[in-house]
């Protein structure tokens, strides 16, 4: 296997491995790379849905997303789709997945199935780099804080997606979610300190109202996505990306109106988070 950084502080491209036929040593190296770099990209993979499911099971458990449509043929696979006539995409703002769960998903394995002729890239940002860049004052201010996360404002019947043309295909409008996590977590495997609030699902700091939380929260969210914390994944047929929801955030660019894009996502189970 050959690993090359995608950008100085985020992401790695891994060549010389077929994910559908991956030995335990390769698997261990891939896991370590995903944990450390936040996202790993693999090109020219021959990776059928059955391979996708088998490979995901080798990581541990699979979490089923409660909102995205599931593929009727392979219910472990969530469909992240945008049709030519739709204007809203899934994941089109900086976020990390499932932070509203008590035990948030570790990450996802995303496979490109239908791609627009141009555009549809995904940006990633490294939350270890984001934490390291904070001033000592801000680090001290957030060291003991926890934050409340929920997906209700996004997915419920009158939530953000319901106002858009993704609303009809999403499930789970009656679900209610909520979880409290430390603002700074230790990566469960690498031990690295990571900023763990995000613009999609983090509402307030515990002990503060939303209004009281917003000045510091906004400052954290803005500084986390500095250009030099980011990398950009350009999808090609056969591209597979695996990301770590603790180490990184992602943002799906919505710049291909009039064309279809469909990704197959399997969500990998995580472990409890701690400061
Ligand atoms: C997701 C997501 C990004 C993309 O599946 O969680 O945000 O590029 N998708 O489709
Ligand atoms: Mn996402």
Coordinates of C-alpha atoms and ligand atoms in Angstrom, one line a residue:
X1 CA 0.0 0.0 0.0
X2 CA 1.1 3.5 -0.8
X3 CA -0.2 6.5 1.2
X4 CA 0.0 10.1 0.0
X5 CA -1.4 13.1 1.8
X6 CA -4.3 14.9 0.2
X7 CA -3.4 18.2 1.9
X8 CA -0.9 19.1 4.6
X9 CA -3.3 18.6 7.5
X10 CA -6.2 16.5 6.3
X11 CA -6.9 13.4 4.2
X12 CA -4.8 10.7 2.6
X13 CA -5.0 8.9 -0.7
X14 CA -4.2 5.2 -0.5
X15 CA -3.1 3.2 -3.5
X16 CA -2.1 -0.4 -4.1
X17 CA -5.0 -2.1 -2.3
X18 CA -8.2 -3.6 -3.5
X19 CA -10.8 -3.0 -0.8
X20 CA -12.9 -6.0 -1.9
X21 CA -9.9 -8.2 -1.2
X22 CA -8.2 -6.7 1.8
X23 CA -6.0 -8.7 4.2
X24 CA -5.9 -8.0 8.0
X25 CA -2.6 -6.1 7.8
X26 CA -4.0 -3.8 5.1
X27 CA -7.2 -3.4 7.1
X28 CA -5.3 -2.4 10.2
X29 CA -3.2 0.2 8.3
X30 CA -6.4 1.6 6.6
X31 CA -8.1 2.0 10.0
X32 CA -5.1 3.8 11.5
X33 CA -4.9 6.1 8.5
X34 CA -8.6 7.0 8.7
X35 CA -8.4 7.7 12.4
X36 CA -5.3 9.9 12.0
X37 CA -6.0 11.8 8.7
X38 CA -9.8 12.0 9.0
X39 CA -10.6 10.7 5.5
X40 CA -8.9 8.1 3.2
X41 CA -9.6 8.0 -0.6
X42 CA -9.2 4.9 -2.8
X43 CA -9.4 5.0 -6.6
X44 CA -10.4 2.6 -9.3
X45 CA -12.0 0.2 -6.9
X46 CA -14.1 -2.7 -8.1
X47 CA -16.5 -2.6 -5.2
X48 CA -20.0 -4.2 -5.6
X49 CA -22.6 -3.5 -3.0
X50 CA -21.9 -7.0 -1.6
X51 CA -18.2 -6.1 -1.2
X52 CA -19.2 -2.8 0.4
X53 CA -21.3 -4.6 3.0
X54 CA -18.7 -7.3 3.7
X55 CA -15.9 -4.7 4.0
X56 CA -18.0 -2.6 6.4
X57 CA -18.7 -5.6 8.6
X58 CA -15.0 -6.1 9.0
X59 CA -14.8 -2.7 10.8
X60 CA -17.4 -3.7 13.4
X61 CA -21.1 -2.8 13.5
X62 CA -23.2 -1.0 10.9
X63 CA -25.4 1.9 12.1
X64 CA -28.5 2.4 9.9
X65 CA -29.2 6.0 9.2
X66 CA -32.7 6.8 10.4
X67 CA -33.4 9.5 7.7
X68 CA -31.9 8.7 4.3
X69 CA -33.7 6.3 2.0
X70 CA -32.2 2.8 2.3
X71 CA -31.5 0.7 -0.8
X72 CA -34.4 -1.8 -1.0
X73 CA -31.9 -4.5 -2.3
X74 CA -29.3 -3.9 0.3
X75 CA -30.8 -2.3 3.4
X76 CA -27.4 -1.7 5.0
X77 CA -26.8 0.8 2.3
X78 CA -28.2 4.4 2.6
X79 CA -28.7 6.3 -0.6
X80 CA -27.3 9.8 -0.7
X81 CA -28.8 11.0 -3.9
X82 CA -29.7 14.1 -5.8
X83 CA -31.8 13.8 -8.9
X84 CA -31.4 16.2 -11.9
X85 CA -34.5 18.2 -11.0
X86 CA -33.7 18.5 -7.3
X87 CA -31.9 21.7 -6.1
X88 CA -31.1 20.6 -2.5
X89 CA -28.4 18.0 -1.8
X90 CA -27.7 15.9 1.3
X91 CA -24.9 17.2 3.5
X92 CA -24.5 20.5 1.7
X93 CA -23.0 22.4 4.7
X94 CA -20.1 21.6 7.2
X95 CA -21.2 18.9 9.6
X96 CA -20.2 15.6 11.1
X97 CA -22.7 12.7 11.0
X98 CA -24.8 11.4 13.9
X99 CA -23.4 13.7 16.6
X100 CA -27.0 13.7 17.9
X101 CA -26.6 10.1 19.0
X102 CA -25.5 9.0 22.4
X103 CA -22.8 6.9 20.8
X104 CA -22.2 8.6 17.4
X105 CA -21.2 6.6 14.4
X106 CA -17.5 6.2 13.9
X107 CA -17.6 7.1 10.3
X108 CA -18.8 6.1 6.8
X109 CA -17.7 4.3 3.7
X110 CA -19.0 6.3 0.7
X111 CA -19.0 4.8 -2.8
X112 CA -19.6 6.9 -5.9
X113 CA -22.3 5.2 -8.0
X114 CA -23.6 8.0 -10.3
X115 CA -21.6 11.2 -10.8
X116 CA -22.3 14.5 -12.5
X117 CA -20.0 15.4 -15.4
X118 CA -18.3 18.0 -13.2
X119 CA -18.6 19.2 -9.6
X120 CA -20.0 17.3 -6.7
X121 CA -16.7 17.2 -4.8
X122 CA -16.7 16.8 -1.0
X123 CA -14.7 18.9 1.3
X124 CA -13.2 17.6 4.6
X125 CA -11.8 19.5 7.5
X126 CA -9.5 18.1 10.3
X127 CA -10.8 18.7 13.9
X128 CA -7.4 17.9 15.4
X129 CA -5.8 20.7 13.4
X130 CA -8.8 22.9 14.2
X131 CA -8.3 22.3 17.9
X132 CA -4.5 22.8 17.8
X133 CA -5.0 26.2 16.1
X134 CA -7.2 27.6 18.9
X135 CA -5.6 30.2 21.3
X136 CA -4.7 29.1 24.8
X137 CA -7.5 31.3 26.1
X138 CA -10.1 29.6 23.9
X139 CA -8.7 26.1 24.8
X140 CA -9.1 27.0 28.4
X141 CA -12.6 28.3 27.9
X142 CA -13.9 25.2 26.2
X143 CA -11.9 22.6 28.1
X144 CA -14.6 21.8 30.7
X145 CA -17.6 22.5 28.4
X146 CA -20.1 20.1 27.0
X147 CA -22.6 20.8 24.2
X148 CA -26.1 19.6 23.3
X149 CA -26.6 18.1 19.8
X150 CA -29.9 17.2 18.1
X151 CA -31.1 16.5 14.5
X152 CA -34.7 17.5 15.2
X153 CA -34.4 21.0 13.5
X154 CA -33.0 19.3 10.4
X155 CA -35.2 16.3 9.9
X156 CA -38.5 16.8 11.6
X157 CA -41.8 17.4 9.7
X158 CA -41.3 21.2 9.8
X159 CA -37.4 21.0 9.8
X160 CA -34.9 22.3 7.3
X161 CA -35.1 19.5 4.8
X162 CA -38.9 19.4 4.9
X163 CA -38.8 22.9 3.3
X164 CA -36.8 21.6 0.4
X165 CA -37.1 19.1 -2.5
X166 CA -35.2 16.5 -0.4
X167 CA -38.1 16.5 2.1
X168 CA -40.3 13.9 0.4
X169 CA -37.7 11.2 0.2
X170 CA -36.3 11.5 3.8
X171 CA -37.7 9.2 6.5
X172 CA -37.8 9.6 10.3
X173 CA -39.7 12.9 10.6
X174 CA -41.3 11.8 13.9
X175 CA -38.0 10.8 15.6
X176 CA -36.6 12.9 18.3
X177 CA -32.8 12.9 19.1
X178 CA -30.6 14.6 21.6
X179 CA -27.2 13.9 23.1
X180 CA -24.6 15.8 25.2
X181 CA -20.9 15.4 24.3
X182 CA -17.7 17.2 25.5
X183 CA -16.8 20.1 23.3
X184 CA -13.2 18.7 23.2
X185 CA -13.0 15.0 22.9
X186 CA -10.1 12.6 22.9
X187 CA -10.1 10.3 19.8
X188 CA -11.0 6.9 21.2
X189 CA -8.1 5.3 19.3
X190 CA -5.4 7.9 18.7
X191 CA -6.0 9.9 21.9
X192 CA -5.7 13.1 19.9
X193 CA -7.7 16.1 21.1
X194 CA -10.4 17.0 18.7
X195 CA -13.0 19.8 18.5
X196 CA -16.4 18.2 18.7
X197 CA -19.1 20.7 18.0
X198 CA -20.5 21.2 14.5
X199 CA -22.7 23.6 12.6
X200 CA -25.3 20.9 11.6
X201 CA -26.3 19.5 14.9
X202 CA -24.8 21.4 17.9
X203 CA -27.3 23.8 19.5
X204 CA -25.9 25.1 22.7
X205 CA -23.3 24.7 25.5
X206 CA -24.7 22.9 28.5
X207 CA -25.7 25.5 31.1
X208 CA -26.1 28.2 28.5
X209 CA -29.0 29.2 26.2
X210 CA -28.6 29.1 22.4
X211 CA -28.2 32.9 22.4
X212 CA -25.6 32.8 25.1
X213 CA -23.8 30.0 23.3
X214 CA -23.8 31.5 19.8
X215 CA -20.8 33.9 20.0
X216 CA -18.3 31.3 21.1
X217 CA -19.9 28.5 19.0
X218 CA -19.8 30.6 15.9
X219 CA -16.2 31.5 16.5
X220 CA -15.3 27.8 16.9
X221 CA -17.2 26.8 13.8
X222 CA -15.7 29.5 11.7
X223 CA -12.1 28.9 12.8
X224 CA -12.4 25.2 12.3
X225 CA -12.8 25.4 8.6
X226 CA -9.8 27.5 7.8
X227 CA -8.5 26.7 4.3
X228 CA -5.4 25.0 5.6
X229 CA -7.4 22.5 7.7
X230 CA -9.2 21.2 4.6
X231 CA -8.8 18.8 1.8
X232 CA -11.0 18.2 -1.2
X233 CA -12.1 14.9 -2.6
X234 CA -12.9 14.8 -6.3
X235 CA -15.0 11.8 -7.1
X236 CA -14.4 9.5 -10.1
X237 CA -16.0 6.2 -11.1
X238 CA -14.5 3.7 -8.7
X239 CA -13.7 6.2 -5.9
X240 CA -14.4 5.1 -2.4
X241 CA -13.9 7.4 0.6
X242 CA -13.8 6.4 4.3
X243 CA -14.1 9.1 6.9
X244 CA -13.9 9.3 10.7
X245 CA -16.7 11.5 12.1
X246 CA -14.6 12.3 15.2
X247 CA -11.5 13.4 13.4
X248 CA -13.2 15.3 10.5
X249 CA -16.1 17.2 9.3
X250 CA -17.4 17.1 5.7
X251 CA -19.3 19.3 3.3
X252 CA -20.9 18.1 0.0
X253 CA -20.7 20.8 -2.7
X254 CA -23.9 21.4 -4.5
X255 CA -22.6 22.8 -7.8
X256 CA -24.0 20.4 -10.4
X257 CA -27.7 21.3 -10.9
X258 CA -29.4 19.5 -13.7
X259 CA -27.4 16.3 -13.2
X260 CA -27.8 13.2 -11.0
X261 CA -25.4 12.2 -8.3
X262 CA -25.8 9.0 -6.2
X263 CA -23.6 7.7 -3.5
X264 CA -23.9 4.5 -1.5
X265 CA -23.2 5.0 2.2
X266 CA -22.6 2.5 4.9
X267 CA -22.4 4.0 8.4
X268 CA -19.9 2.4 10.8
X269 CA -20.8 2.1 14.5
X270 CA -18.7 4.1 17.0
X271 CA -17.8 4.1 20.6
X272 CA -18.7 6.4 23.5
X273 CA -16.9 9.8 23.5
X274 CA -15.0 11.3 26.4
X275 CA -13.0 14.4 27.1
Ligands
LIG1 C1 -23.1 11.9 4.0 C2 -22.7 13.2 3.3 C3 -21.4 13.7 1.5 C4 -21.4 13.6 0.0 O1 -23.3 10.9 3.4 O2 -23.1 12.0 5.3 O3 -22.7 14.2 4.0 O4 -20.4 14.0 -0.6 N1 -22.4 13.0 2.1 O5 -22.4 13.0 -0.6
LIG2 MN1 -22.7 13.7 6.2

